[in-house]
N, CA, C and O atoms as a MOPAC input file, in Angstrom:
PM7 MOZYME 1SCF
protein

 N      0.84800 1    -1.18300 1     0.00000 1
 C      0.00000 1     0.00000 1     0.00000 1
 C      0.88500 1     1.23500 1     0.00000 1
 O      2.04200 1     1.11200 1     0.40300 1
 N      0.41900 1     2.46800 1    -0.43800 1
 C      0.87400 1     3.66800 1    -0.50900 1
 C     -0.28100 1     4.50400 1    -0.73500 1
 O     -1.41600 1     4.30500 1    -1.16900 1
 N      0.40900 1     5.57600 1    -0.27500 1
 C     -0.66600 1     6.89600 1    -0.21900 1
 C     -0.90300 1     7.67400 1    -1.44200 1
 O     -0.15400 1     7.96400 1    -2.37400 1
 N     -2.68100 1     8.05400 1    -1.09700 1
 C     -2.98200 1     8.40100 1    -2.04900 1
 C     -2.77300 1     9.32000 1    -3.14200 1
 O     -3.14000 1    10.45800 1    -2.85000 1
 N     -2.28500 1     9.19200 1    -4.34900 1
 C     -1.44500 1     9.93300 1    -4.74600 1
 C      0.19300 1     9.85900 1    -5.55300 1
 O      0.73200 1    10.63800 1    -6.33900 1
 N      0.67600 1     8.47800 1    -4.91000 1
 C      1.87100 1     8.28300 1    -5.24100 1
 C      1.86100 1     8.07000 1    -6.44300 1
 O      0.92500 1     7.40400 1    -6.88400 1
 N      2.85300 1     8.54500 1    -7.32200 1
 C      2.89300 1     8.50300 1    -8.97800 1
 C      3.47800 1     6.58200 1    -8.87600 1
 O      4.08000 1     5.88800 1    -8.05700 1
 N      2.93800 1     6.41800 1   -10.05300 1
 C      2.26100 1     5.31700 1   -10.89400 1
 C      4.16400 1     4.87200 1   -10.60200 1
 O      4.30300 1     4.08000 1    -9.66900 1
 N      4.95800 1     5.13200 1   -11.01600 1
 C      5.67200 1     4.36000 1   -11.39900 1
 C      6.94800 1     4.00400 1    -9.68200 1
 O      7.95500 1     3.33100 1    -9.46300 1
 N      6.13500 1     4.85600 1    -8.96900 1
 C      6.92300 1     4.26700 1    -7.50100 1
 C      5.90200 1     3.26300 1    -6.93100 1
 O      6.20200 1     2.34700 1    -6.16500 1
 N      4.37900 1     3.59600 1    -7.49200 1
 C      3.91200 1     1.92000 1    -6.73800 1
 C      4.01900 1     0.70300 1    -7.91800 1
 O      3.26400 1    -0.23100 1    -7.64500 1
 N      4.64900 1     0.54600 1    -8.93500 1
 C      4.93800 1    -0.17300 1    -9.80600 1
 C      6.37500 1    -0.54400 1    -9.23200 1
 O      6.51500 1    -1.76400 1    -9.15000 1
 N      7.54900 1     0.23700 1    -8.78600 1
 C      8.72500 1    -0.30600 1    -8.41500 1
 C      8.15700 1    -0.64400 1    -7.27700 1
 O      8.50400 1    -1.81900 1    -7.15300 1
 N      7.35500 1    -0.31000 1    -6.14800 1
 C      7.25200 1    -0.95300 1    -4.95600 1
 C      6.51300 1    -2.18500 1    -5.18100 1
 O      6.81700 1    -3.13700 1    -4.46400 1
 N      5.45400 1    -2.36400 1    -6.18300 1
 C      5.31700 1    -3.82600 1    -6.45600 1
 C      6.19500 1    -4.62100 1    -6.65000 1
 O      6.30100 1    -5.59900 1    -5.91000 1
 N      7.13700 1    -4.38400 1    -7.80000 1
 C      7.98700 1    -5.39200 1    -8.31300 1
 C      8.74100 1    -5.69100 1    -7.35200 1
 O      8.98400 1    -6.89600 1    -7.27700 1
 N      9.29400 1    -4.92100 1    -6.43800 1
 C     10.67300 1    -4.89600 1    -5.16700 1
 C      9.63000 1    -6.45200 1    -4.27300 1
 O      9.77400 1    -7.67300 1    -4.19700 1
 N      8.74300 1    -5.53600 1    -3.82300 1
 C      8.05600 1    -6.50900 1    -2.94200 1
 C      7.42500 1    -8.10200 1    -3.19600 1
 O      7.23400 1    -8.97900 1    -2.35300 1
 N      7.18500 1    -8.13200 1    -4.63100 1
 C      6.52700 1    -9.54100 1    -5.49500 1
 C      8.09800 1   -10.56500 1    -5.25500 1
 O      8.16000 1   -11.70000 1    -4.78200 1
 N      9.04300 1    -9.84600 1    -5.67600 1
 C     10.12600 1   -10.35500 1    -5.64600 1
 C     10.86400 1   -10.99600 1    -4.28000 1
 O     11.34500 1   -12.12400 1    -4.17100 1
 N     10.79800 1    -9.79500 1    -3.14500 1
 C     10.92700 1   -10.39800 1    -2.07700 1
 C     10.11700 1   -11.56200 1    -1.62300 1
 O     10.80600 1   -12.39600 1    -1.03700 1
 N      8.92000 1   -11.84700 1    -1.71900 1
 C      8.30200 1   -12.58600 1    -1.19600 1
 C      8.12100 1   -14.04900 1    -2.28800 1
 O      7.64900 1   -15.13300 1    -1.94800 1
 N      8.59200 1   -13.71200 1    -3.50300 1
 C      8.81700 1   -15.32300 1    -4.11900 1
 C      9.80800 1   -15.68500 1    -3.89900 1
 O      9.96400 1   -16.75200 1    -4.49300 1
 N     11.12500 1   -15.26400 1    -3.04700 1
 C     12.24600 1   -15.83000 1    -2.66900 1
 C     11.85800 1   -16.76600 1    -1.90700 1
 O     10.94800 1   -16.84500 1    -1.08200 1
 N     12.99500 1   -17.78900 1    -2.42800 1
 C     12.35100 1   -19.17600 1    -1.18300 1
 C     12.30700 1   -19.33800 1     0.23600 1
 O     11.74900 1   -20.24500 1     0.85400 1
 N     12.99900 1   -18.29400 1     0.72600 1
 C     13.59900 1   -18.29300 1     2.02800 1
 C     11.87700 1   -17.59100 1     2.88300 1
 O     11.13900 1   -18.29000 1     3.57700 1
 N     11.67400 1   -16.35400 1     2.60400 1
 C     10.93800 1   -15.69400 1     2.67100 1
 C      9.28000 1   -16.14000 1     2.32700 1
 O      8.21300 1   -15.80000 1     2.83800 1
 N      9.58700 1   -16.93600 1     1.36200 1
 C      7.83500 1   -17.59800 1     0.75100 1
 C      7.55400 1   -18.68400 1     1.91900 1
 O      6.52800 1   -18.57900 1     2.59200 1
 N      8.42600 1   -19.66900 1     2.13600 1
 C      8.61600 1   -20.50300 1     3.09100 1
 C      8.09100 1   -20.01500 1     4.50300 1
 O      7.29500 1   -20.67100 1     5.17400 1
 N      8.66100 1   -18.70000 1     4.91200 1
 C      8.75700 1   -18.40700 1     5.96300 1
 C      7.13500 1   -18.24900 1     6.04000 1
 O      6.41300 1   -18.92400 1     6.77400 1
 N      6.72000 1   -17.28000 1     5.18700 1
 C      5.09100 1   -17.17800 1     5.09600 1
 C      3.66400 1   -17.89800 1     5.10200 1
 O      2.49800 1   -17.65000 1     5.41000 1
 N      4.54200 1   -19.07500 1     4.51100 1
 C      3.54100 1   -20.16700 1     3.92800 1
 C      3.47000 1   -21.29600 1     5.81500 1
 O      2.59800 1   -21.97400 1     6.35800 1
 N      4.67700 1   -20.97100 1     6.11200 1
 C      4.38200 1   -21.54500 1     7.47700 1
 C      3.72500 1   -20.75500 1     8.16200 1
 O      2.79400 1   -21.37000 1     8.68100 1
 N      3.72800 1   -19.59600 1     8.46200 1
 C      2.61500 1   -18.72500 1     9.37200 1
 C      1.66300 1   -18.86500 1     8.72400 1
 O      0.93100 1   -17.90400 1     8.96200 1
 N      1.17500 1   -19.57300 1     7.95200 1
 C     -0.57000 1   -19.78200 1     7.44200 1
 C     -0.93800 1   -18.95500 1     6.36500 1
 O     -2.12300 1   -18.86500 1     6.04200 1
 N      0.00700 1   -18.30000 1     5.73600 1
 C     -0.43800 1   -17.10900 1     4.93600 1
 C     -0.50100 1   -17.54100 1     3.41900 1
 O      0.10100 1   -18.58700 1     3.17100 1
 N     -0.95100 1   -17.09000 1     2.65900 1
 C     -1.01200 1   -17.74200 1     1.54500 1
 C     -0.40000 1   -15.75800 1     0.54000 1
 O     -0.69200 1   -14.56300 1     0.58900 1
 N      0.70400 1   -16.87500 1    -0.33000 1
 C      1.23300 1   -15.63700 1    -0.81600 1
 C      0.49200 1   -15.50100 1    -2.21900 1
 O      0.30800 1   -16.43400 1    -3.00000 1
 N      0.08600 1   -14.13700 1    -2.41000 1
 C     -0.38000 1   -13.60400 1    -3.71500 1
 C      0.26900 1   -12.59000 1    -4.44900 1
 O      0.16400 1   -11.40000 1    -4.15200 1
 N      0.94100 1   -13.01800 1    -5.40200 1
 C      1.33600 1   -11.36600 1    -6.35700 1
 C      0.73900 1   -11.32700 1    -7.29500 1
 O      0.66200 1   -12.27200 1    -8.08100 1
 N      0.09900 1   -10.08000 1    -7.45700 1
 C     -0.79400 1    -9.35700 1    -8.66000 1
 C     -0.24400 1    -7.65400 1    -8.75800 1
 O      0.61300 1    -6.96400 1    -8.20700 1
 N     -1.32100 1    -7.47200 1    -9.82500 1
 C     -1.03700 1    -5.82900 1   -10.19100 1
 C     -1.45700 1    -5.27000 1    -9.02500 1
 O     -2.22600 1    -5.72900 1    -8.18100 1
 N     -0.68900 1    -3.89700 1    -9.07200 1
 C     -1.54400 1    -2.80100 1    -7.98200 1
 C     -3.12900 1    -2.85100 1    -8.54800 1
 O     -4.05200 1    -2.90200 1    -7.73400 1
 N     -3.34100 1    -2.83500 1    -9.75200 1
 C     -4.72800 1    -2.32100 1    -9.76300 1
 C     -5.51700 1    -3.65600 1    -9.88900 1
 O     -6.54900 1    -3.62700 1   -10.55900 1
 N     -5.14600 1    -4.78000 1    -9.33200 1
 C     -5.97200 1    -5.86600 1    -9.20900 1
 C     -5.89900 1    -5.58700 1    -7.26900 1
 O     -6.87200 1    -5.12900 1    -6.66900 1
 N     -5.01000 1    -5.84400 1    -6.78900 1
 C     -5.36300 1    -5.13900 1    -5.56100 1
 C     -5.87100 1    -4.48500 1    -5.08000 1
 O     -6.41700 1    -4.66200 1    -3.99100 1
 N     -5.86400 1    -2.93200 1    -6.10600 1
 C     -7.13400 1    -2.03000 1    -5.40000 1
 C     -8.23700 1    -2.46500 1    -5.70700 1
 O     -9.09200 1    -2.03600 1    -4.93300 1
 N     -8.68800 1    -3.21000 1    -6.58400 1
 C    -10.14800 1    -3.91400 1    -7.32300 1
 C    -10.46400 1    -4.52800 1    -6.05800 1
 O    -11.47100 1    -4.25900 1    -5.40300 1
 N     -9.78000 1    -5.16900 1    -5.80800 1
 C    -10.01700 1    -6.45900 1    -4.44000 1
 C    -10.28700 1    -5.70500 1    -3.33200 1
 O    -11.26000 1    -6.06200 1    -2.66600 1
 N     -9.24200 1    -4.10000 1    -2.72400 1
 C     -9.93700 1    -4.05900 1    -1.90300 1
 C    -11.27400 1    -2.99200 1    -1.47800 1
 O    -11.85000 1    -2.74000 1    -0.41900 1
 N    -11.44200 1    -2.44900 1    -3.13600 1
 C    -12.15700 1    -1.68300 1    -3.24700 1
 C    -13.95000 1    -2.81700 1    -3.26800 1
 O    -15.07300 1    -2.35200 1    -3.07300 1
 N    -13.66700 1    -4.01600 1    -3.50800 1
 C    -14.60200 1    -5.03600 1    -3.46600 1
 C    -14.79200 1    -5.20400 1    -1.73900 1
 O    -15.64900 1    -4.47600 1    -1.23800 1
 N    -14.21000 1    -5.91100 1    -1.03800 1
 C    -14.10500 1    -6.12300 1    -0.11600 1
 C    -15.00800 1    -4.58600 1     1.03100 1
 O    -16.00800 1    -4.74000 1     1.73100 1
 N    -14.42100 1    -3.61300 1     0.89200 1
 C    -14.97400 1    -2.55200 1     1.47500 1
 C    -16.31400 1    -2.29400 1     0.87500 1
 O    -17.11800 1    -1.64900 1     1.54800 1
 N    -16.63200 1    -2.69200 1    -0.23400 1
 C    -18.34400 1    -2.83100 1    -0.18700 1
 C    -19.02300 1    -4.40000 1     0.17300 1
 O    -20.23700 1    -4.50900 1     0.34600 1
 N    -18.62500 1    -4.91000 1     0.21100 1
 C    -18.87400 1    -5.96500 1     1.20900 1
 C    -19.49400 1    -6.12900 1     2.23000 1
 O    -20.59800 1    -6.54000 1     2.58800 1
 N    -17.95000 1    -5.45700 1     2.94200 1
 C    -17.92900 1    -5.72800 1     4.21100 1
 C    -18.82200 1    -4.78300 1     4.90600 1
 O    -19.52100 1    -4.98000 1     5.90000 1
 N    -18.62900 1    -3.47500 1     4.03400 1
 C    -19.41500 1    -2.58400 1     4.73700 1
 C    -21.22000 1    -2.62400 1     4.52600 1
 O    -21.95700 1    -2.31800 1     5.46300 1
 N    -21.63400 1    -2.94600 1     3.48900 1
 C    -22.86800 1    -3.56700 1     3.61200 1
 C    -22.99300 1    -4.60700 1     4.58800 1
 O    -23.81100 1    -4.30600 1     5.45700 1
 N    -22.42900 1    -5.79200 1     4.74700 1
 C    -22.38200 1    -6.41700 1     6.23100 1
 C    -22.65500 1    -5.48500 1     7.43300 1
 O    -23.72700 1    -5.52900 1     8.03700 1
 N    -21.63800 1    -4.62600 1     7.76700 1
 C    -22.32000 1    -3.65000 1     9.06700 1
 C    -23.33400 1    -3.39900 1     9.01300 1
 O    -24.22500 1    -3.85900 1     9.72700 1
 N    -23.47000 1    -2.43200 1     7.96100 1
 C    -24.77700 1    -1.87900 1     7.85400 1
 C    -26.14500 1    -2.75900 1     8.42300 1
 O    -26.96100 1    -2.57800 1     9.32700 1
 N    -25.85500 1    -4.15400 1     7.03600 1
 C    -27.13100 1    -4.87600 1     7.77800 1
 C    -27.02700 1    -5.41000 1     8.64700 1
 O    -28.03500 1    -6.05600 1     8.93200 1
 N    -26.04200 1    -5.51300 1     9.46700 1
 C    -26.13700 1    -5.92100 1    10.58800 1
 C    -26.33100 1    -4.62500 1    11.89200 1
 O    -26.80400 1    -4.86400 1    13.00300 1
 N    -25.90200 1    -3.42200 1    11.48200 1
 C    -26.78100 1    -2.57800 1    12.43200 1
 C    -25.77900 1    -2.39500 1    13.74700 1
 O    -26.03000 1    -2.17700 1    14.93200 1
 N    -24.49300 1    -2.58600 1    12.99600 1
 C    -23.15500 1    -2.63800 1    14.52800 1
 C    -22.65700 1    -1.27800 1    14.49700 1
 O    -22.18300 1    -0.60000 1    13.58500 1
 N    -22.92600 1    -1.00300 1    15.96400 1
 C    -22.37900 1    -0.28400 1    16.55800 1
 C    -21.09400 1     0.21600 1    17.30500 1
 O    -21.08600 1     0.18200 1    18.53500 1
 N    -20.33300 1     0.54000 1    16.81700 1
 C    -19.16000 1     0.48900 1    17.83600 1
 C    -18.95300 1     0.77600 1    19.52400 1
 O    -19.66900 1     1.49000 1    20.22600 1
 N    -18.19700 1     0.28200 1    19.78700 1
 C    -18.52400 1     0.35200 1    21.42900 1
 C    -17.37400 1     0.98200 1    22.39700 1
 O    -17.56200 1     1.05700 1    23.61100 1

């Protein structure tokens, strides 16, 4: 993630830096044992996902009528 705003081609190097770190074997390994399941995609399949997710989820509250406490 990065803030809103960052030109196109520093969250494109921060993808690639980071896709890369995490298909190293050392590092994928390490992940895949904490339960995590590794995904690399585009930034803009990511924001799709979590621009999905936040209507979701947030219709969930809603109908569910939660309040914070």
């Amino acid at each position: 993630m990065a803030p809103a705003g960052t030109p196109r081609d520093i969250v494109l190097k921060l993808n690639g830096r980071s896709t890369r770190a995490v298909r190293q074997p050392d590092v994928a390994e390490k992940l895949v044992a904490a339960g995590l399941i590794v995904v690399t995609e585009s930034p803009e399949y990511f924001s799709k996902l979590l621009k999905g997710d936040f209507l979701k989820y947030g219709k969930l509250v809603k109908d569910m009528r939660y309040q914070p406490q």
